[in-house]
Amino acid sequence: MAVTSNTALRITELDFDGIKNNLKNYLRSQSEFQDYDFEGSGMSVLLDVLAYNTHYMGYYLNMVGNEMFMDTAQLRSSILSHAKNINYLPGSKRGAKTLVNVLVTPSNSEDNVATSLVLSKYSNFLGEDIDGINYNFVTTDSTTVGVVANTATFTNVAIKQGQPATISFVVDSTENPKYLFELPQPNVDTSTIKVLVQESSSNGTTTTYTQASNYLTLDSSSTVYFLQEGIGGLFQIYFGDDILGKKLKNGNIVIVSYVVTQGTAAADANNFVLMNTISGYSNVTVQSVTSATQGSEKESIASIKFQAPKSYSAQNRAVTKEDYITAIQQNKEGYPLEAVSVWGGEQNDPPVYGQVFIAIKPTGG
């Protein structure tokens, strides 16, 4: 028996009213419902239900289709998943940073002045108010200088806006088989993350783990961690599997320290006050070298869509002009750049062969 297609079946209209009208026309094409009053009967309610269900499913499948591709995805979680597939890590918030000189002058009444002083990691500095708010800055590393003529001078000390935080995780492969640990604060400056792995609660020996960058250099003994932004917007760290990176052991304690920042809020802060003593000495003077930089917010969806494919095409190497621009825009600090220009030396007048020239204009600078 020959089978012919039903030409009364239309699928081009996807809005509610169009779907309902198509259902009516289809039913009218059948001999059983040819003269039926679709508007003045209970059949109209049933058609509403069918049209609603069809419209709902059509919308849902359209959204699912959109989220399957980075170009059309709208949800950050979907875009993060696509970016992860091409090994692109979206930028976190970056705290404004600046340089200061710190002078410590012990008073004459203080005996046994030390021969050297230490400005500890996470020492707190309070910046002048911006729109009525004072922002906290911290050192991200410790610095040691000698005492000369009863004065210790810490020169060009880098400080960054934010509050320090430390969190510990105990490794348990039963509860956490993927060795995945989530940082609970939403505004982590990932450039400040430091990871230590302690052997156990009874063994205080620690090993410093660094963020993995070039997978080709990793082996089973590489003490590295991997970083990603989770679908909930919080950053997560995870570890190797004894093939790419050293695997953790049950009982290890993962200690993560970092700075939680307010991004661009403290831009241009100046005139700082040290909020704690240095080796017990309180006679401290802080001199600003520069105003605080712009800082940056977490990388936007539009930026991820634009940068991720370019980062993937560059493949961690710089050959073409576009490769250089991509590498610069993805600098470790991740500060936004307003403009980047790259050209080969052969374009200079006179030409300078074998060199690449770069001009950068930072945002807010």
PDB file of C-alpha atoms in Angstrom, residues 72-343:
ATOM      1  CA  THR A  72      25.176  30.946  21.095  1.00  0.00           C
ATOM      2  CA  ALA A  73      25.331  29.866  24.762  1.00  0.00           C
ATOM      3  CA  GLN A  74      23.824  32.301  27.269  1.00  0.00           C
ATOM      4  CA  LEU A  75      24.480  30.597  30.613  1.00  0.00           C
ATOM      5  CA  ARG A  76      27.870  31.184  32.208  1.00  0.00           C
ATOM      6  CA  SER A  77      27.954  27.543  33.332  1.00  0.00           C
ATOM      7  CA  SER A  78      27.627  26.375  29.710  1.00  0.00           C
ATOM      8  CA  ILE A  79      30.314  28.767  28.494  1.00  0.00           C
ATOM      9  CA  LEU A  80      32.653  27.645  31.294  1.00  0.00           C
ATOM     10  CA  SER A  81      32.156  24.044  30.211  1.00  0.00           C
ATOM     11  CA  HIS A  82      33.011  24.871  26.599  1.00  0.00           C
ATOM     12  CA  ALA A  83      36.035  26.915  27.704  1.00  0.00           C
ATOM     13  CA  LYS A  84      37.281  24.044  29.852  1.00  0.00           C
ATOM     14  CA  ASN A  85      37.184  21.732  26.836  1.00  0.00           C
ATOM     15  CA  ILE A  86      39.747  23.942  25.102  1.00  0.00           C
ATOM     16  CA  ASN A  87      41.812  24.486  28.262  1.00  0.00           C
ATOM     17  CA  TYR A  88      40.855  28.121  28.789  1.00  0.00           C
ATOM     18  CA  LEU A  89      40.704  29.467  32.338  1.00  0.00           C
ATOM     19  CA  PRO A  90      38.527  32.593  32.662  1.00  0.00           C
ATOM     20  CA  GLY A  91      40.094  35.415  34.626  1.00  0.00           C
ATOM     21  CA  SER A  92      39.073  36.041  38.221  1.00  0.00           C
ATOM     22  CA  LYS A  93      38.733  39.377  39.929  1.00  0.00           C
ATOM     23  CA  ARG A  94      42.111  41.097  40.312  1.00  0.00           C
ATOM     24  CA  GLY A  95      42.749  43.433  43.207  1.00  0.00           C
ATOM     25  CA  ALA A  96      44.180  46.867  42.601  1.00  0.00           C
ATOM     26  CA  LYS A  97      47.886  46.872  43.456  1.00  0.00           C
ATOM     27  CA  THR A  98      50.585  49.423  44.092  1.00  0.00           C
ATOM     28  CA  LEU A  99      54.128  49.895  45.394  1.00  0.00           C
ATOM     29  CA  VAL A 100      55.090  51.493  48.698  1.00  0.00           C
ATOM     30  CA  ASN A 101      58.270  52.184  50.623  1.00  0.00           C
ATOM     31  CA  VAL A 102      58.193  51.269  54.306  1.00  0.00           C
ATOM     32  CA  LEU A 103      60.655  52.863  56.738  1.00  0.00           C
ATOM     33  CA  VAL A 104      61.102  51.467  60.234  1.00  0.00           C
ATOM     34  CA  THR A 105      62.999  53.561  62.763  1.00  0.00           C
ATOM     35  CA  PRO A 106      63.370  52.001  66.226  1.00  0.00           C
ATOM     36  CA  SER A 107      63.423  54.647  68.977  1.00  0.00           C
ATOM     37  CA  ASN A 108      66.604  55.324  70.915  1.00  0.00           C
ATOM     38  CA  SER A 109      65.037  53.770  74.000  1.00  0.00           C
ATOM     39  CA  GLU A 110      64.717  50.397  72.278  1.00  0.00           C
ATOM     40  CA  ASP A 111      67.728  48.245  73.108  1.00  0.00           C
ATOM     41  CA  ASN A 112      69.068  45.288  71.178  1.00  0.00           C
ATOM     42  CA  VAL A 113      67.809  46.497  67.807  1.00  0.00           C
ATOM     43  CA  ALA A 114      67.794  43.588  65.363  1.00  0.00           C
ATOM     44  CA  THR A 115      70.249  43.518  62.470  1.00  0.00           C
ATOM     45  CA  SER A 116      67.421  42.696  60.054  1.00  0.00           C
ATOM     46  CA  LEU A 117      63.654  43.073  60.021  1.00  0.00           C
ATOM     47  CA  VAL A 118      60.905  41.094  58.291  1.00  0.00           C
ATOM     48  CA  LEU A 119      57.777  42.545  56.706  1.00  0.00           C
ATOM     49  CA  SER A 120      55.514  39.520  56.956  1.00  0.00           C
ATOM     50  CA  LYS A 121      53.280  38.115  54.265  1.00  0.00           C
ATOM     51  CA  TYR A 122      49.724  39.454  54.539  1.00  0.00           C
ATOM     52  CA  SER A 123      50.772  42.534  56.515  1.00  0.00           C
ATOM     53  CA  ASN A 124      47.790  44.920  56.470  1.00  0.00           C
ATOM     54  CA  PHE A 125      47.814  48.411  54.998  1.00  0.00           C
ATOM     55  CA  LEU A 126      44.792  50.727  55.066  1.00  0.00           C
ATOM     56  CA  GLY A 127      44.429  53.046  52.080  1.00  0.00           C
ATOM     57  CA  GLU A 128      42.916  56.505  52.052  1.00  0.00           C
ATOM     58  CA  ASP A 129      39.158  56.573  51.637  1.00  0.00           C
ATOM     59  CA  ILE A 130      37.592  56.400  48.182  1.00  0.00           C
ATOM     60  CA  ASP A 131      34.003  57.668  48.178  1.00  0.00           C
ATOM     61  CA  GLY A 132      33.999  57.318  51.946  1.00  0.00           C
ATOM     62  CA  ILE A 133      35.366  53.759  52.034  1.00  0.00           C
ATOM     63  CA  ASN A 134      38.825  52.702  53.207  1.00  0.00           C
ATOM     64  CA  TYR A 135      40.142  49.606  51.453  1.00  0.00           C
ATOM     65  CA  ASN A 136      42.486  47.056  52.954  1.00  0.00           C
ATOM     66  CA  PHE A 137      45.699  46.137  51.135  1.00  0.00           C
ATOM     67  CA  VAL A 138      48.080  43.293  51.984  1.00  0.00           C
ATOM     68  CA  THR A 139      51.547  42.138  51.081  1.00  0.00           C
ATOM     69  CA  THR A 140      51.468  38.875  49.147  1.00  0.00           C
ATOM     70  CA  ASP A 141      55.026  37.845  50.117  1.00  0.00           C
ATOM     71  CA  SER A 142      57.345  38.419  53.048  1.00  0.00           C
ATOM     72  CA  THR A 143      60.386  40.699  52.688  1.00  0.00           C
ATOM     73  CA  THR A 144      63.570  40.873  54.771  1.00  0.00           C
ATOM     74  CA  VAL A 145      65.947  43.868  54.864  1.00  0.00           C
ATOM     75  CA  GLY A 146      68.920  44.834  56.966  1.00  0.00           C
ATOM     76  CA  VAL A 147      68.973  47.620  59.569  1.00  0.00           C
ATOM     77  CA  VAL A 148      71.378  50.395  58.551  1.00  0.00           C
ATOM     78  CA  ALA A 149      72.002  53.456  60.738  1.00  0.00           C
ATOM     79  CA  ASN A 150      69.100  52.476  62.973  1.00  0.00           C
ATOM     80  CA  THR A 151      66.699  52.400  60.024  1.00  0.00           C
ATOM     81  CA  ALA A 152      65.243  49.552  57.985  1.00  0.00           C
ATOM     82  CA  THR A 153      63.940  50.511  54.537  1.00  0.00           C
ATOM     83  CA  PHE A 154      61.652  48.220  52.569  1.00  0.00           C
ATOM     84  CA  THR A 155      61.753  49.555  49.007  1.00  0.00           C
ATOM     85  CA  ASN A 156      59.081  49.052  46.339  1.00  0.00           C
ATOM     86  CA  VAL A 157      56.986  46.655  48.389  1.00  0.00           C
ATOM     87  CA  ALA A 158      54.078  45.308  46.324  1.00  0.00           C
ATOM     88  CA  ILE A 159      50.719  45.410  48.097  1.00  0.00           C
ATOM     89  CA  LYS A 160      47.353  44.291  46.735  1.00  0.00           C
ATOM     90  CA  GLN A 161      43.803  45.192  47.710  1.00  0.00           C
ATOM     91  CA  GLY A 162      41.919  42.491  49.558  1.00  0.00           C
ATOM     92  CA  GLN A 163      41.544  40.423  52.693  1.00  0.00           C
ATOM     93  CA  PRO A 164      43.683  37.310  53.218  1.00  0.00           C
ATOM     94  CA  ALA A 165      42.014  33.946  53.715  1.00  0.00           C
ATOM     95  CA  THR A 166      43.267  30.426  54.421  1.00  0.00           C
ATOM     96  CA  ILE A 167      41.335  27.183  54.205  1.00  0.00           C
ATOM     97  CA  SER A 168      42.346  23.556  54.779  1.00  0.00           C
ATOM     98  CA  PHE A 169      40.970  20.341  53.308  1.00  0.00           C
ATOM     99  CA  VAL A 170      41.649  16.808  54.505  1.00  0.00           C
ATOM    100  CA  VAL A 171      42.061  14.351  51.638  1.00  0.00           C
ATOM    101  CA  ASP A 172      39.614  11.446  51.740  1.00  0.00           C
ATOM    102  CA  SER A 173      39.267   9.479  48.500  1.00  0.00           C
ATOM    103  CA  THR A 174      36.052   7.850  49.740  1.00  0.00           C
ATOM    104  CA  GLU A 175      34.170  11.134  50.130  1.00  0.00           C
ATOM    105  CA  ASN A 176      36.070  13.046  47.435  1.00  0.00           C
ATOM    106  CA  PRO A 177      37.379  10.612  44.785  1.00  0.00           C
ATOM    107  CA  LYS A 178      38.167  13.407  42.327  1.00  0.00           C
ATOM    108  CA  TYR A 179      40.312  15.316  44.854  1.00  0.00           C
ATOM    109  CA  LEU A 180      38.338  18.442  43.948  1.00  0.00           C
ATOM    110  CA  PHE A 181      38.297  21.277  46.488  1.00  0.00           C
ATOM    111  CA  GLU A 182      36.127  24.395  46.192  1.00  0.00           C
ATOM    112  CA  LEU A 183      37.137  27.788  47.579  1.00  0.00           C
ATOM    113  CA  PRO A 184      34.067  29.145  49.406  1.00  0.00           C
ATOM    114  CA  GLN A 185      34.480  32.879  48.666  1.00  0.00           C
ATOM    115  CA  PRO A 186      33.171  34.220  45.325  1.00  0.00           C
ATOM    116  CA  ASN A 187      35.750  37.003  44.813  1.00  0.00           C
ATOM    117  CA  VAL A 188      39.070  35.143  44.980  1.00  0.00           C
ATOM    118  CA  ASP A 189      42.029  36.767  43.224  1.00  0.00           C
ATOM    119  CA  THR A 190      43.461  33.602  41.681  1.00  0.00           C
ATOM    120  CA  SER A 191      46.857  35.207  41.064  1.00  0.00           C
ATOM    121  CA  THR A 192      47.387  35.145  44.848  1.00  0.00           C
ATOM    122  CA  ILE A 193      46.586  31.457  45.414  1.00  0.00           C
ATOM    123  CA  LYS A 194      49.282  29.515  47.266  1.00  0.00           C
ATOM    124  CA  VAL A 195      48.877  25.758  47.817  1.00  0.00           C
ATOM    125  CA  LEU A 196      50.702  23.659  50.381  1.00  0.00           C
ATOM    126  CA  VAL A 197      50.155  19.952  50.943  1.00  0.00           C
ATOM    127  CA  GLN A 198      50.923  18.689  54.445  1.00  0.00           C
ATOM    128  CA  GLU A 199      51.729  14.996  54.823  1.00  0.00           C
ATOM    129  CA  SER A 200      49.217  14.350  57.614  1.00  0.00           C
ATOM    130  CA  SER A 201      47.900  15.668  60.903  1.00  0.00           C
ATOM    131  CA  SER A 202      50.804  13.963  62.680  1.00  0.00           C
ATOM    132  CA  ASN A 203      53.483  14.898  60.119  1.00  0.00           C
ATOM    133  CA  GLY A 204      53.950  18.623  59.586  1.00  0.00           C
ATOM    134  CA  THR A 205      56.146  18.297  56.474  1.00  0.00           C
ATOM    135  CA  THR A 206      54.718  20.435  53.662  1.00  0.00           C
ATOM    136  CA  THR A 207      55.261  20.574  49.915  1.00  0.00           C
ATOM    137  CA  THR A 208      54.505  23.622  47.781  1.00  0.00           C
ATOM    138  CA  TYR A 209      52.313  22.919  44.760  1.00  0.00           C
ATOM    139  CA  THR A 210      52.265  25.315  41.804  1.00  0.00           C
ATOM    140  CA  GLN A 211      49.543  25.858  39.232  1.00  0.00           C
ATOM    141  CA  ALA A 212      49.989  23.659  36.151  1.00  0.00           C
ATOM    142  CA  SER A 213      50.619  25.601  32.962  1.00  0.00           C
ATOM    143  CA  ASN A 214      52.357  23.434  30.359  1.00  0.00           C
ATOM    144  CA  TYR A 215      50.933  19.917  30.381  1.00  0.00           C
ATOM    145  CA  LEU A 216      53.706  18.618  28.108  1.00  0.00           C
ATOM    146  CA  THR A 217      56.223  19.005  30.929  1.00  0.00           C
ATOM    147  CA  LEU A 218      54.182  17.139  33.554  1.00  0.00           C
ATOM    148  CA  ASP A 219      54.906  13.649  34.831  1.00  0.00           C
ATOM    149  CA  SER A 220      53.868  11.519  37.803  1.00  0.00           C
ATOM    150  CA  SER A 221      56.141  13.434  40.197  1.00  0.00           C
ATOM    151  CA  SER A 222      55.077  16.972  39.242  1.00  0.00           C
ATOM    152  CA  THR A 223      53.789  18.796  42.319  1.00  0.00           C
ATOM    153  CA  VAL A 224      51.106  20.832  40.577  1.00  0.00           C
ATOM    154  CA  TYR A 225      47.463  21.677  41.021  1.00  0.00           C
ATOM    155  CA  PHE A 226      44.854  22.543  38.421  1.00  0.00           C
ATOM    156  CA  LEU A 227      42.429  25.449  38.657  1.00  0.00           C
ATOM    157  CA  GLN A 228      38.944  25.886  37.220  1.00  0.00           C
ATOM    158  CA  GLU A 229      35.825  27.968  37.756  1.00  0.00           C
ATOM    159  CA  GLY A 230      32.942  25.740  38.853  1.00  0.00           C
ATOM    160  CA  ILE A 231      29.448  25.996  37.402  1.00  0.00           C
ATOM    161  CA  GLY A 232      28.346  27.800  40.573  1.00  0.00           C
ATOM    162  CA  GLY A 233      30.882  30.597  39.999  1.00  0.00           C
ATOM    163  CA  LEU A 234      33.323  29.491  42.721  1.00  0.00           C
ATOM    164  CA  PHE A 235      36.885  28.516  41.890  1.00  0.00           C
ATOM    165  CA  GLN A 236      38.004  24.937  42.410  1.00  0.00           C
ATOM    166  CA  ILE A 237      41.414  23.300  42.640  1.00  0.00           C
ATOM    167  CA  TYR A 238      42.149  19.684  41.863  1.00  0.00           C
ATOM    168  CA  PHE A 239      45.238  17.499  41.590  1.00  0.00           C
ATOM    169  CA  GLY A 240      46.984  14.992  39.369  1.00  0.00           C
ATOM    170  CA  ASP A 241      46.436  11.273  38.885  1.00  0.00           C
ATOM    171  CA  ASP A 242      50.079  10.062  39.018  1.00  0.00           C
ATOM    172  CA  ILE A 243      50.267  10.483  35.228  1.00  0.00           C
ATOM    173  CA  LEU A 244      49.758  14.211  34.813  1.00  0.00           C
ATOM    174  CA  GLY A 245      50.839  15.461  38.212  1.00  0.00           C
ATOM    175  CA  LYS A 246      51.421  13.805  41.551  1.00  0.00           C
ATOM    176  CA  LYS A 247      48.375  12.216  43.139  1.00  0.00           C
ATOM    177  CA  LEU A 248      47.338  13.064  46.684  1.00  0.00           C
ATOM    178  CA  LYS A 249      47.163  10.442  49.413  1.00  0.00           C
ATOM    179  CA  ASN A 250      44.500   9.848  52.025  1.00  0.00           C
ATOM    180  CA  GLY A 251      45.278  11.856  55.129  1.00  0.00           C
ATOM    181  CA  ASN A 252      47.099  14.632  53.266  1.00  0.00           C
ATOM    182  CA  ILE A 253      46.020  18.131  54.285  1.00  0.00           C
ATOM    183  CA  VAL A 254      45.642  20.683  51.490  1.00  0.00           C
ATOM    184  CA  ILE A 255      46.255  24.235  52.764  1.00  0.00           C
ATOM    185  CA  VAL A 256      45.143  27.005  50.401  1.00  0.00           C
ATOM    186  CA  SER A 257      45.821  30.693  51.051  1.00  0.00           C
ATOM    187  CA  TYR A 258      44.623  33.549  48.856  1.00  0.00           C
ATOM    188  CA  VAL A 259      43.304  37.102  48.819  1.00  0.00           C
ATOM    189  CA  VAL A 260      39.597  37.953  48.513  1.00  0.00           C
ATOM    190  CA  THR A 261      39.322  41.212  46.601  1.00  0.00           C
ATOM    191  CA  GLN A 262      36.822  43.872  45.570  1.00  0.00           C
ATOM    192  CA  GLY A 263      38.261  44.213  42.090  1.00  0.00           C
ATOM    193  CA  THR A 264      38.292  47.704  40.646  1.00  0.00           C
ATOM    194  CA  ALA A 265      36.755  49.388  43.694  1.00  0.00           C
ATOM    195  CA  ALA A 266      40.111  50.545  45.131  1.00  0.00           C
ATOM    196  CA  ALA A 267      41.555  51.965  41.910  1.00  0.00           C
ATOM    197  CA  ASP A 268      43.813  55.016  42.466  1.00  0.00           C
ATOM    198  CA  ALA A 269      44.051  54.490  46.239  1.00  0.00           C
ATOM    199  CA  ASN A 270      47.002  56.332  47.753  1.00  0.00           C
ATOM    200  CA  ASN A 271      48.477  57.257  51.147  1.00  0.00           C
ATOM    201  CA  PHE A 272      48.639  54.055  53.173  1.00  0.00           C
ATOM    202  CA  VAL A 273      48.982  53.300  56.866  1.00  0.00           C
ATOM    203  CA  LEU A 274      50.490  50.053  58.170  1.00  0.00           C
ATOM    204  CA  MET A 275      48.005  48.459  60.553  1.00  0.00           C
ATOM    205  CA  ASN A 276      50.454  46.209  62.409  1.00  0.00           C
ATOM    206  CA  THR A 277      53.974  46.432  63.760  1.00  0.00           C
ATOM    207  CA  ILE A 278      57.126  45.109  62.098  1.00  0.00           C
ATOM    208  CA  SER A 279      59.072  42.763  64.388  1.00  0.00           C
ATOM    209  CA  GLY A 280      57.468  44.613  67.300  1.00  0.00           C
ATOM    210  CA  TYR A 281      58.508  48.093  66.137  1.00  0.00           C
ATOM    211  CA  SER A 282      55.685  50.599  65.707  1.00  0.00           C
ATOM    212  CA  ASN A 283      57.608  53.683  64.490  1.00  0.00           C
ATOM    213  CA  VAL A 284      56.769  53.048  60.830  1.00  0.00           C
ATOM    214  CA  THR A 285      56.407  55.427  57.889  1.00  0.00           C
ATOM    215  CA  VAL A 286      54.720  54.380  54.640  1.00  0.00           C
ATOM    216  CA  GLN A 287      55.518  56.297  51.446  1.00  0.00           C
ATOM    217  CA  SER A 288      53.449  55.730  48.291  1.00  0.00           C
ATOM    218  CA  VAL A 289      55.478  55.112  45.165  1.00  0.00           C
ATOM    219  CA  THR A 290      52.482  55.009  42.785  1.00  0.00           C
ATOM    220  CA  SER A 291      48.717  55.166  43.029  1.00  0.00           C
ATOM    221  CA  ALA A 292      46.896  51.826  42.966  1.00  0.00           C
ATOM    222  CA  THR A 293      46.219  50.311  39.569  1.00  0.00           C
ATOM    223  CA  GLN A 294      42.783  49.753  38.100  1.00  0.00           C
ATOM    224  CA  GLY A 295      42.357  46.111  39.081  1.00  0.00           C
ATOM    225  CA  SER A 296      39.715  44.123  37.205  1.00  0.00           C
ATOM    226  CA  GLU A 297      36.395  42.331  37.605  1.00  0.00           C
ATOM    227  CA  LYS A 298      35.775  38.651  36.898  1.00  0.00           C
ATOM    228  CA  GLU A 299      36.027  37.962  33.169  1.00  0.00           C
ATOM    229  CA  SER A 300      32.698  38.515  31.472  1.00  0.00           C
ATOM    230  CA  ILE A 301      30.790  36.075  29.277  1.00  0.00           C
ATOM    231  CA  ALA A 302      31.475  38.240  26.205  1.00  0.00           C
ATOM    232  CA  SER A 303      35.207  38.264  26.943  1.00  0.00           C
ATOM    233  CA  ILE A 304      35.342  34.473  27.414  1.00  0.00           C
ATOM    234  CA  LYS A 305      33.579  33.959  24.077  1.00  0.00           C
ATOM    235  CA  PHE A 306      36.078  36.279  22.393  1.00  0.00           C
ATOM    236  CA  GLN A 307      39.294  35.165  24.107  1.00  0.00           C
ATOM    237  CA  ALA A 308      38.871  31.397  24.506  1.00  0.00           C
ATOM    238  CA  PRO A 309      38.995  30.466  20.791  1.00  0.00           C
ATOM    239  CA  LYS A 310      41.993  32.748  20.244  1.00  0.00           C
ATOM    240  CA  SER A 311      43.821  31.213  23.196  1.00  0.00           C
ATOM    241  CA  TYR A 312      43.125  27.753  21.788  1.00  0.00           C
ATOM    242  CA  SER A 313      44.408  28.691  18.338  1.00  0.00           C
ATOM    243  CA  ALA A 314      47.601  30.159  19.815  1.00  0.00           C
ATOM    244  CA  GLN A 315      48.381  26.863  21.627  1.00  0.00           C
ATOM    245  CA  ASN A 316      50.776  28.545  24.112  1.00  0.00           C
ATOM    246  CA  ARG A 317      53.086  29.775  21.387  1.00  0.00           C
ATOM    247  CA  ALA A 318      53.645  33.141  19.754  1.00  0.00           C
ATOM    248  CA  VAL A 319      54.250  33.023  15.997  1.00  0.00           C
ATOM    249  CA  THR A 320      51.755  35.348  14.350  1.00  0.00           C
ATOM    250  CA  LYS A 321      50.852  38.866  15.398  1.00  0.00           C
ATOM    251  CA  GLU A 322      47.523  37.595  16.742  1.00  0.00           C
ATOM    252  CA  ASP A 323      49.369  35.017  18.882  1.00  0.00           C
ATOM    253  CA  TYR A 324      51.383  37.766  20.567  1.00  0.00           C
ATOM    254  CA  ILE A 325      48.251  39.817  21.234  1.00  0.00           C
ATOM    255  CA  THR A 326      46.495  36.795  22.760  1.00  0.00           C
ATOM    256  CA  ALA A 327      49.481  35.944  24.973  1.00  0.00           C
ATOM    257  CA  ILE A 328      49.686  39.526  26.239  1.00  0.00           C
ATOM    258  CA  GLN A 329      45.963  39.759  26.947  1.00  0.00           C
ATOM    259  CA  GLN A 330      46.224  36.582  29.004  1.00  0.00           C
ATOM    260  CA  ASN A 331      49.070  37.768  31.177  1.00  0.00           C
ATOM    261  CA  LYS A 332      49.304  36.082  34.564  1.00  0.00           C
ATOM    262  CA  GLU A 333      47.978  39.089  36.454  1.00  0.00           C
ATOM    263  CA  GLY A 334      45.030  39.263  34.072  1.00  0.00           C
ATOM    264  CA  TYR A 335      44.613  43.044  34.197  1.00  0.00           C
ATOM    265  CA  PRO A 336      42.413  44.399  31.398  1.00  0.00           C
ATOM    266  CA  LEU A 337      44.171  46.139  28.552  1.00  0.00           C
ATOM    267  CA  GLU A 338      42.500  48.906  26.602  1.00  0.00           C
ATOM    268  CA  ALA A 339      44.636  48.413  23.504  1.00  0.00           C
ATOM    269  CA  VAL A 340      47.478  46.186  22.298  1.00  0.00           C
ATOM    270  CA  SER A 341      49.441  46.771  19.113  1.00  0.00           C
ATOM    271  CA  VAL A 342      52.025  44.312  17.766  1.00  0.00           C
ATOM    272  CA  TRP A 343      54.193  44.632  14.661  1.00  0.00           C
TER     273      TRP A 343
END
